[in-house]
Coordinates of N, CA and C and ligand atoms in Angstrom, one line a residue:
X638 N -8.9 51.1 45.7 CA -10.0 51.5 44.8 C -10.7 52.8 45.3
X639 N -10.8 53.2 44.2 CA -11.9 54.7 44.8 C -12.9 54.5 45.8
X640 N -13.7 55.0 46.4 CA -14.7 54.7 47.4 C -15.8 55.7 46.3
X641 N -17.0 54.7 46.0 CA -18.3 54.9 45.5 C -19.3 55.2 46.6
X642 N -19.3 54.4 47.4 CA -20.4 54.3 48.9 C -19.1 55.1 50.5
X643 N -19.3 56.0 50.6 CA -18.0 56.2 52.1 C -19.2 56.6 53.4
X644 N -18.6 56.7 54.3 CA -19.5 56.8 55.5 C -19.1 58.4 56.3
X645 N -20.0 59.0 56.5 CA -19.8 60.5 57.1 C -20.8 60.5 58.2
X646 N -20.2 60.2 59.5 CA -21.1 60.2 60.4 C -21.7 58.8 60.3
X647 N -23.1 58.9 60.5 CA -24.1 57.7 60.6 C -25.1 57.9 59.4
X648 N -24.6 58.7 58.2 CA -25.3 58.8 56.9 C -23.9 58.0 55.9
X649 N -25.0 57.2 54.9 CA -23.9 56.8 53.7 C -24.2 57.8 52.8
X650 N -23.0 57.9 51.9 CA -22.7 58.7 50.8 C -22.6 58.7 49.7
X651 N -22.9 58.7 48.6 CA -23.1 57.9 46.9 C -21.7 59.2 46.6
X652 N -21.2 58.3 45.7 CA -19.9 59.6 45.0 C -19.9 58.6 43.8
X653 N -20.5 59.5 42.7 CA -21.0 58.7 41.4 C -20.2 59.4 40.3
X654 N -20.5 60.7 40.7 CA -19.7 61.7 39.4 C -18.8 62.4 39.8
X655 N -17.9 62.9 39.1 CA -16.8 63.9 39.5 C -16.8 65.2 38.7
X656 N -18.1 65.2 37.9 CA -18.5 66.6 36.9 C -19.1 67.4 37.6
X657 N -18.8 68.5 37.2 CA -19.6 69.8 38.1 C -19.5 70.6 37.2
X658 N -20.7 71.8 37.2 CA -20.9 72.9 36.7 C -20.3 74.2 37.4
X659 N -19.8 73.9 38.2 CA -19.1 75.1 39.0 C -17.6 74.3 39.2
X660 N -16.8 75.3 40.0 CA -15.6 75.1 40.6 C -15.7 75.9 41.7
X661 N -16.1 76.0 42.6 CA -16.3 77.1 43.5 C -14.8 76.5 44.4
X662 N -15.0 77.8 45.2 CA -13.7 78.1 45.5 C -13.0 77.2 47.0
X663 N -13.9 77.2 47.4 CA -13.9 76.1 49.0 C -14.6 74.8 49.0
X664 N -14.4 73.9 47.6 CA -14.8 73.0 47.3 C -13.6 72.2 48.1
X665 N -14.0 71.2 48.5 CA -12.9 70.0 49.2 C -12.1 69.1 47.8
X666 N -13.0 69.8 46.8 CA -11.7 68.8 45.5 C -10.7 69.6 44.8
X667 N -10.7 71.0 45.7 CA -9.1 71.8 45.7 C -8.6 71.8 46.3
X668 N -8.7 71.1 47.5 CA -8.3 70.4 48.6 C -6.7 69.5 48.2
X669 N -5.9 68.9 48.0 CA -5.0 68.0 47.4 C -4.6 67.4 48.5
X670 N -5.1 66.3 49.5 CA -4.5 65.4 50.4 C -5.4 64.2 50.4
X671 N -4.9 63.3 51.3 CA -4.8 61.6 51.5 C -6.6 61.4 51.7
X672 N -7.0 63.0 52.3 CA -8.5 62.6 53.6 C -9.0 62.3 52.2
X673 N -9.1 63.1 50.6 CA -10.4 63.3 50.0 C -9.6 62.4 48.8
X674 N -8.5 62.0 49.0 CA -8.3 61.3 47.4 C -8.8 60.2 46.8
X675 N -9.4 59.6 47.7 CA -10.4 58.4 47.1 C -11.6 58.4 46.3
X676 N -11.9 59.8 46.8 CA -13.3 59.9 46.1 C -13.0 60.4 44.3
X677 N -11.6 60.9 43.7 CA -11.7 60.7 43.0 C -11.8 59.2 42.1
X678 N -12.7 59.8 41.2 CA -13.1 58.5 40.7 C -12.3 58.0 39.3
X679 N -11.9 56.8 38.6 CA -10.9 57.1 37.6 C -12.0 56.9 36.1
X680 N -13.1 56.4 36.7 CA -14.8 56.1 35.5 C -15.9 56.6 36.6
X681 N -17.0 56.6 35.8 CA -18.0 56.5 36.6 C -18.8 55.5 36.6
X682 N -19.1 54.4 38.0 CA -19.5 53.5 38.5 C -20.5 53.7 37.8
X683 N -21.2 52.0 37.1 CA -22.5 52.0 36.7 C -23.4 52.1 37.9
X684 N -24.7 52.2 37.7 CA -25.8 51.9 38.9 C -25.7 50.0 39.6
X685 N -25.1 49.4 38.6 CA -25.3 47.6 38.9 C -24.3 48.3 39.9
X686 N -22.9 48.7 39.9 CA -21.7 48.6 40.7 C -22.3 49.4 41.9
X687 N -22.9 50.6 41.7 CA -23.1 51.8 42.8 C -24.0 50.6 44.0
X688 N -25.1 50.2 43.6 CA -26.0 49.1 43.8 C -25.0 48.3 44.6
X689 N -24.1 47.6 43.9 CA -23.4 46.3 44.6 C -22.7 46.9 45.9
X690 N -22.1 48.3 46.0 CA -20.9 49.1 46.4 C -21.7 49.2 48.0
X691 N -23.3 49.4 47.9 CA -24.2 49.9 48.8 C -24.8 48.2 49.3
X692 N -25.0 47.6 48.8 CA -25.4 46.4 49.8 C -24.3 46.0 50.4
X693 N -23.0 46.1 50.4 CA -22.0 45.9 51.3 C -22.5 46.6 52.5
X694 N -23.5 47.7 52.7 CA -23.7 48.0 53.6 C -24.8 47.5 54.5
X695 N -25.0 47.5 56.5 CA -26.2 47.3 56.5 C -26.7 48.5 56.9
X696 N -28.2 48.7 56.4 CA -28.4 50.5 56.1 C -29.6 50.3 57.6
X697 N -29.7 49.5 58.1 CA -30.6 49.6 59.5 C -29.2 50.9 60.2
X698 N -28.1 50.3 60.0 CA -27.3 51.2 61.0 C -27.0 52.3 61.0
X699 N -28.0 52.8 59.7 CA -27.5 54.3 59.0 C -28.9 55.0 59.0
X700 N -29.1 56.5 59.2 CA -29.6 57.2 59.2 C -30.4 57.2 57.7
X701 N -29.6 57.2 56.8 CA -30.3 58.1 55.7 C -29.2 57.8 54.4
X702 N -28.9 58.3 53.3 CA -28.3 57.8 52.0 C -28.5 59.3 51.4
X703 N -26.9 60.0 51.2 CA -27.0 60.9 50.7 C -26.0 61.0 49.5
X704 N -26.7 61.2 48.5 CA -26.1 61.5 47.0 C -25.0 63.0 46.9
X705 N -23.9 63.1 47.0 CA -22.9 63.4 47.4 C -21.4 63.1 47.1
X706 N -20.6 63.8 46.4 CA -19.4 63.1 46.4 C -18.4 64.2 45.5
X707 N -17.3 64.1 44.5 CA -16.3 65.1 44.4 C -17.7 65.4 43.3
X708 N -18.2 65.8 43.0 CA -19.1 66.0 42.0 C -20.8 66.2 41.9
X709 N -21.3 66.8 41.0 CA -22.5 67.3 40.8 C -23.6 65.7 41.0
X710 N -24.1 65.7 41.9 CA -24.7 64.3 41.6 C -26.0 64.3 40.7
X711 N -26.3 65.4 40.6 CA -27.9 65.4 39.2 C -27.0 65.1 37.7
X712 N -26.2 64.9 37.6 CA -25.5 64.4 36.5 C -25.8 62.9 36.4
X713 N -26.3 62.2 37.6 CA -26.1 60.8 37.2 C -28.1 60.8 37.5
X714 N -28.8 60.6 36.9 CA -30.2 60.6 37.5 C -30.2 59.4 37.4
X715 N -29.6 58.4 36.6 CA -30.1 56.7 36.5 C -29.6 56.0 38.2
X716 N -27.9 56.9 38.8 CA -28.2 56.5 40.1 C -29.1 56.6 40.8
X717 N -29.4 58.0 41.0 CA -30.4 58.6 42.3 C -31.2 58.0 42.0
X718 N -32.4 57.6 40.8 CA -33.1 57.0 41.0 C -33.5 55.1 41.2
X719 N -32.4 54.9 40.8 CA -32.1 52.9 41.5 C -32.0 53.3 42.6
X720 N -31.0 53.9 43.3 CA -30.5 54.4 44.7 C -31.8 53.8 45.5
X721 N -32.2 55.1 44.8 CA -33.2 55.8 45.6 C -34.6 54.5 46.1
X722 N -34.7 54.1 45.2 CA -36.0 53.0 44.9 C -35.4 51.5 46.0
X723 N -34.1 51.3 46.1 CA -34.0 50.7 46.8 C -33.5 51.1 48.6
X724 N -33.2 52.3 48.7 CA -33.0 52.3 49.8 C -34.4 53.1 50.9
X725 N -35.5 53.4 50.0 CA -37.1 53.5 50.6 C -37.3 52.0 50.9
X726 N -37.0 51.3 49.5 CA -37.4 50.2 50.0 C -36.9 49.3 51.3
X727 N -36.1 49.8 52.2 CA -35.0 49.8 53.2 C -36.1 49.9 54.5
X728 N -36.8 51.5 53.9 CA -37.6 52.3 54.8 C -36.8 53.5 55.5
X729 N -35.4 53.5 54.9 CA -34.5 54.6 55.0 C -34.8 56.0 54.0
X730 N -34.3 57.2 54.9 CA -34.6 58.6 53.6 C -33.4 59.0 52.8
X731 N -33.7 59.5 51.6 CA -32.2 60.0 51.2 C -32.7 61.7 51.0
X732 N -31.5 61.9 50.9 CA -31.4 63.5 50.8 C -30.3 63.7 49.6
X733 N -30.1 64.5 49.0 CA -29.0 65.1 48.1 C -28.1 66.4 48.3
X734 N -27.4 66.8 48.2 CA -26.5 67.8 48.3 C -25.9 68.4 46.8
X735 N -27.3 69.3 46.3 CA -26.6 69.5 44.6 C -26.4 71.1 44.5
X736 N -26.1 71.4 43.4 CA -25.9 72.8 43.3 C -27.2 73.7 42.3
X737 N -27.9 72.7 42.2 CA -29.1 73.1 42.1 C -29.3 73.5 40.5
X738 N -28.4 73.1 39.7 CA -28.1 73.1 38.0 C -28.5 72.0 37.1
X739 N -29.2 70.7 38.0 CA -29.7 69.2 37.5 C -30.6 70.0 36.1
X740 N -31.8 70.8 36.9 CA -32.4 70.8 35.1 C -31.7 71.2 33.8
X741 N -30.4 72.0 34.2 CA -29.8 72.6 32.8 C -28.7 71.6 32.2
X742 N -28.9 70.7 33.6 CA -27.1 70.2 33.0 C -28.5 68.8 31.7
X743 N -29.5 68.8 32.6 CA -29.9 67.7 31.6 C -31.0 67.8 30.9
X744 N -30.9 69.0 30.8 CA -31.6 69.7 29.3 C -33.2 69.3 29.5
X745 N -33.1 69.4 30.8 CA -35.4 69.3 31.3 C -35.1 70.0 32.6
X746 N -36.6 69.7 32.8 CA -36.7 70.3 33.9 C -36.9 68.6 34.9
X747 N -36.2 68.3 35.8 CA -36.0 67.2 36.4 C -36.4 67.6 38.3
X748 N -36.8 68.7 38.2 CA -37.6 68.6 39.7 C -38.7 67.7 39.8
X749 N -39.4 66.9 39.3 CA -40.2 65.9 39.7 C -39.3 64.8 39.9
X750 N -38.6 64.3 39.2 CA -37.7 63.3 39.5 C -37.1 63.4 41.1
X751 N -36.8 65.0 41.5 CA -36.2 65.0 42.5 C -37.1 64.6 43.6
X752 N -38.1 65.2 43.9 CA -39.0 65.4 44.5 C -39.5 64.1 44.7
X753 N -39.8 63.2 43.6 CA -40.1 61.7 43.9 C -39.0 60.9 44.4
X754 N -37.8 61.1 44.5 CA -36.4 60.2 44.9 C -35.8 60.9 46.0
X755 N -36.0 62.1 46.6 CA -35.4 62.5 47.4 C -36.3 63.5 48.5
X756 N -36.1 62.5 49.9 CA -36.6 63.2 50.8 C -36.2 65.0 51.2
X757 N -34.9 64.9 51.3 CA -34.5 66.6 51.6 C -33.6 66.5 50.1
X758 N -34.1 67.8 49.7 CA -33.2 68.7 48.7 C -32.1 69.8 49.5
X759 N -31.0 69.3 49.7 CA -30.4 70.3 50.0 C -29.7 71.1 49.0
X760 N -29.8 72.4 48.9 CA -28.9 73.2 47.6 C -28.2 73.7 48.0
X761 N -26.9 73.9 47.5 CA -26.4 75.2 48.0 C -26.6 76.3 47.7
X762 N -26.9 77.7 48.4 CA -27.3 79.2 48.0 C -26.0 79.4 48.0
X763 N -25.1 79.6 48.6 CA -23.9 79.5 48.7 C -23.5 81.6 49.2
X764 N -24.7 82.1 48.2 CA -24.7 83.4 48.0 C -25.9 84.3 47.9
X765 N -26.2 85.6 48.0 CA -27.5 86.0 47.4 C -27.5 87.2 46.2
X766 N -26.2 87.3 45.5 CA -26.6 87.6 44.4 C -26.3 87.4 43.5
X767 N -26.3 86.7 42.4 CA -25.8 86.2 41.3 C -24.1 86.9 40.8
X768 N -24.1 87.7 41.5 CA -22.6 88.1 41.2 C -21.7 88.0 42.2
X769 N -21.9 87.7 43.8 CA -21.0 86.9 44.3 C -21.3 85.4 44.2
X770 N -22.3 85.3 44.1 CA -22.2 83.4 44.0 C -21.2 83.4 42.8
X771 N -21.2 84.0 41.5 CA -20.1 83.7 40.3 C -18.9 83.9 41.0
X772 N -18.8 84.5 41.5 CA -17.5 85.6 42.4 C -16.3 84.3 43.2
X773 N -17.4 83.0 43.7 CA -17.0 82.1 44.7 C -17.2 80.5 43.9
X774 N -18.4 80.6 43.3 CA -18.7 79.7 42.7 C -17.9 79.1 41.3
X775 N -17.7 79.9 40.7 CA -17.0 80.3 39.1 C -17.9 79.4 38.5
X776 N -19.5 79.3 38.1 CA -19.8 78.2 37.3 C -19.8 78.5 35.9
X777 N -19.8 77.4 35.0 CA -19.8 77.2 33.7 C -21.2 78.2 33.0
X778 N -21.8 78.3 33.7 CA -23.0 79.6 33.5 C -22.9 80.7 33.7
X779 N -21.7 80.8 34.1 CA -21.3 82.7 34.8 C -22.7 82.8 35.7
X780 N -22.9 84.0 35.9 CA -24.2 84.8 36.8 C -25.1 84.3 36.8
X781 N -26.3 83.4 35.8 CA -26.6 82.7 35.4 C -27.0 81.4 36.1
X782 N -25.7 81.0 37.2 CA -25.6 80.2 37.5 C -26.8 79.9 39.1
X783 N -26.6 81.4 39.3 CA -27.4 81.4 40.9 C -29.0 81.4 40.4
X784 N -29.2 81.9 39.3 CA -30.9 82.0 38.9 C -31.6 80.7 38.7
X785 N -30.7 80.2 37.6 CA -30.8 78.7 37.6 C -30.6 78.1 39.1
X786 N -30.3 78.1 39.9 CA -30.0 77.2 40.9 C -31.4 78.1 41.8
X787 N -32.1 79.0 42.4 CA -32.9 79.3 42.8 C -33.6 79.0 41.9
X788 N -34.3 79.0 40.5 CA -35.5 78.2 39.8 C -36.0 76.8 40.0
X789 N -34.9 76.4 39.9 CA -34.4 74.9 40.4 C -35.5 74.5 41.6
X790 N -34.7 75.3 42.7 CA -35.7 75.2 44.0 C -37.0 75.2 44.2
X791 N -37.0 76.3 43.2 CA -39.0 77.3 43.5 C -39.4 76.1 42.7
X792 N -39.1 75.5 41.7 CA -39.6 74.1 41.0 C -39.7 72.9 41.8
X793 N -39.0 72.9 42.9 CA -38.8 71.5 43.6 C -39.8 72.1 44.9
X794 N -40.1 72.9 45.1 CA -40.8 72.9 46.5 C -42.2 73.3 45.4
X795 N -42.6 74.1 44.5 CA -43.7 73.8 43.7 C -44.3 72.5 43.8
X796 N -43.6 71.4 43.7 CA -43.9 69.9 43.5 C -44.0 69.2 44.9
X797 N -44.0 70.0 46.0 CA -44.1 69.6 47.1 C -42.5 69.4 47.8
X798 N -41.6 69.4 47.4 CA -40.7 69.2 47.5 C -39.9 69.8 48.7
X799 N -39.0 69.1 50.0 CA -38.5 69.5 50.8 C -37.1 70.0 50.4
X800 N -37.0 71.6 50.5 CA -35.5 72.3 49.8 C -35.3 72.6 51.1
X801 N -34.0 72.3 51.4 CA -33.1 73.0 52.4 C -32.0 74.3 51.8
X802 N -31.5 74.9 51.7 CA -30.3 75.6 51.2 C -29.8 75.9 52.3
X803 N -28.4 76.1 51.6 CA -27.6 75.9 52.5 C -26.6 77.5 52.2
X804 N -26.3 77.7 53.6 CA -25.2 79.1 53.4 C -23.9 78.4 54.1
X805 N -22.8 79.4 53.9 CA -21.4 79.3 55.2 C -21.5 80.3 56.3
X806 N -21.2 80.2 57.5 CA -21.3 81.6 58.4 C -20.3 82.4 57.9
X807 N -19.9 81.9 57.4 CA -18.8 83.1 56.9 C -18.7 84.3 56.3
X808 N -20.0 84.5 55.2 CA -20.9 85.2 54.7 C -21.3 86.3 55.4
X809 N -21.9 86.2 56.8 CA -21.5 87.3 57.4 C -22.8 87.5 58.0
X810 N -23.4 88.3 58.9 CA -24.7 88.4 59.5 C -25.9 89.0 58.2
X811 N -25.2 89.7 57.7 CA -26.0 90.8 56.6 C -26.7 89.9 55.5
X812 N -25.4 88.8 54.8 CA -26.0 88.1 53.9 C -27.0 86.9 54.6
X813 N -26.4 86.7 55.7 CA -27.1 85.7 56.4 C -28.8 85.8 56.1
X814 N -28.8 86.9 56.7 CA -30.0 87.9 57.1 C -31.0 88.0 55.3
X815 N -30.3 88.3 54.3 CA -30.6 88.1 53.0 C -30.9 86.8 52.7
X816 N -29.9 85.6 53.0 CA -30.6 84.6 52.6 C -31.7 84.1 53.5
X817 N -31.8 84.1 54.7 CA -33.4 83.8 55.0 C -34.2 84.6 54.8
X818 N -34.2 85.7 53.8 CA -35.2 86.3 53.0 C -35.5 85.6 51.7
X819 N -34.6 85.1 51.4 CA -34.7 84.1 49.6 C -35.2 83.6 50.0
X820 N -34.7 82.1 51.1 CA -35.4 80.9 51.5 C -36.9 81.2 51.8
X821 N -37.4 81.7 52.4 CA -38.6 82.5 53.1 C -39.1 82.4 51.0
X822 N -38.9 83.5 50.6 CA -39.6 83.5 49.2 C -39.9 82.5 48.4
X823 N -38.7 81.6 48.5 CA -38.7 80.4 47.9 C -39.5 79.2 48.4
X824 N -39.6 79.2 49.6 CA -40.3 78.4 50.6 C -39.7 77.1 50.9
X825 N -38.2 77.2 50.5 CA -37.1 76.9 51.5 C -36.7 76.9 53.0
X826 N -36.4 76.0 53.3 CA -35.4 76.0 55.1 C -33.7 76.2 54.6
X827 N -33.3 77.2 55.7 CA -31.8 77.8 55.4 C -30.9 76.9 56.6
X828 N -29.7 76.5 56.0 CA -29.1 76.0 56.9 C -27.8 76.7 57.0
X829 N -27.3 77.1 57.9 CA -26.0 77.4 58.3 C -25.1 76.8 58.6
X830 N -24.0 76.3 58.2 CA -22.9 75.8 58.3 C -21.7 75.7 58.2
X831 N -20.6 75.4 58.8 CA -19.1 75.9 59.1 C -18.5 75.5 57.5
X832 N -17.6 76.8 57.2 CA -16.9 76.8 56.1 C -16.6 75.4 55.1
X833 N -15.7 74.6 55.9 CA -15.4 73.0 55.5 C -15.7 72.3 56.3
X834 N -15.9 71.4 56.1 CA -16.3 69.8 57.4 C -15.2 69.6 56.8
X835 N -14.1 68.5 57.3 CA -13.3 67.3 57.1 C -13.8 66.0 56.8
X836 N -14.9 66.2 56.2 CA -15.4 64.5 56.2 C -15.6 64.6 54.8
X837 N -15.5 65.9 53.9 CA -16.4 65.5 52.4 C -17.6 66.3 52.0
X838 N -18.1 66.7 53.0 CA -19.5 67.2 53.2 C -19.9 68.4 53.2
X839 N -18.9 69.0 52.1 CA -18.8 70.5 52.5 C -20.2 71.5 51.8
X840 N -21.1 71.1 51.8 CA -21.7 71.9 50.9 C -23.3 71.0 51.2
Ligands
LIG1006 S1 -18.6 72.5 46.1 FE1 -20.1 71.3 45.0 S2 -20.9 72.7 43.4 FE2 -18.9 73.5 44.1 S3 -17.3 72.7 42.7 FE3 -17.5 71.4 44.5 S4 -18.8 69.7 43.9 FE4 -19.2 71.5 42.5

């Protein structure tokens, strides 16, 4: 069976959806081997199942619950927020890993939702200008795609909200150097990170 709940490290993982507004280019679901084929999913798990999939776990042994998987996880808000409600109730944090498109794909603006269900917002910047992020990213928004995903942010840290973004070193010192000037504006924390992990977690 697909894996809904998988373990990366000493954090659990939700993989709810397999939709995304991008295809970017060093996504792990162009990847084609054994490590990531489970996470394709052949439906999408209700929240009762996601729920069931996650008390199989015991979450004292786990750091934290991060919404994560071949896909955009702001597509499913009825997870994140069950998830979410019960794994506080744990006394555990969750964090997400989105691409920062949740308000368009669902036609509001859903940074409060985030902000109340999730301790760290991680986004990906991936880029710093709307025309190499389309360049790597290829989203369903063309150019578009990076403004909406920086609005996103400045909305979620407006609300109090903890945004991390995230770069690759690969990018280079220069852009580097650019995006801790966004983050900085945005009033984001930038994280640097190696190209792919092998675990799923690429982003
Ligand atoms: S890396 Fe994330 S945003 Fe990019 S295509 Fe994969 S799931 Fe979508």
């Amino acid at each position: 069976m697909e894996e809904i709940v998988y373990k990366v490290g000493n954090s659990l993982y939700i993989n709810a959806t397999n939709k995304c507004t991008n295809n970017c280019v060093f996504c792990v679901r162009t990847y084609k081997n054994d490590i990531y084929g489970d996470l394709w999913l052949d439906r999408e798990p209700t929240v009762d199942e996601v729920l069931f999939e996650l008390k199989k776990f015991d979450l004292n042994k786990f750091k934290e619950v991060v919404f994560c998987g071949f896909g955009e996880p702001t597509y499913r808000l009825d997870v994140i927020e069950k998830i979410s409600e019960y794994v506080h109730s744990k006394g555990k944090p969750t964090r997400i890993n989105t691409n920062g498109h949740g308000s368009k794909i669902n036609g509001r603006d859903i940074s409060q939702i985030m902000v109340d269900n999730i301790d760290t917002i991680g986004i990906s910047l991936n880029e710093v200008t709307p025309e190499a992020y389309q360049e790597i990213c290829k989203s369903v928004y063309k150019e578009d795609g990076f403004t909406i995903m920086i609005d996103f942010a400045k909305a979620c840290v407006k609300k109090g909200g903890h945004v991390v973004f995230s770069v690759v070193d690969s990018i280079g010192p220069e852009k580097i150097a650019r995006a801790k000037e966004i983050a900085k504006e945005v009033g984001a924390d930038l994280r640097i990170r190696e190209l792919i992990k092998e675990d799923g977690s690429n982003r």
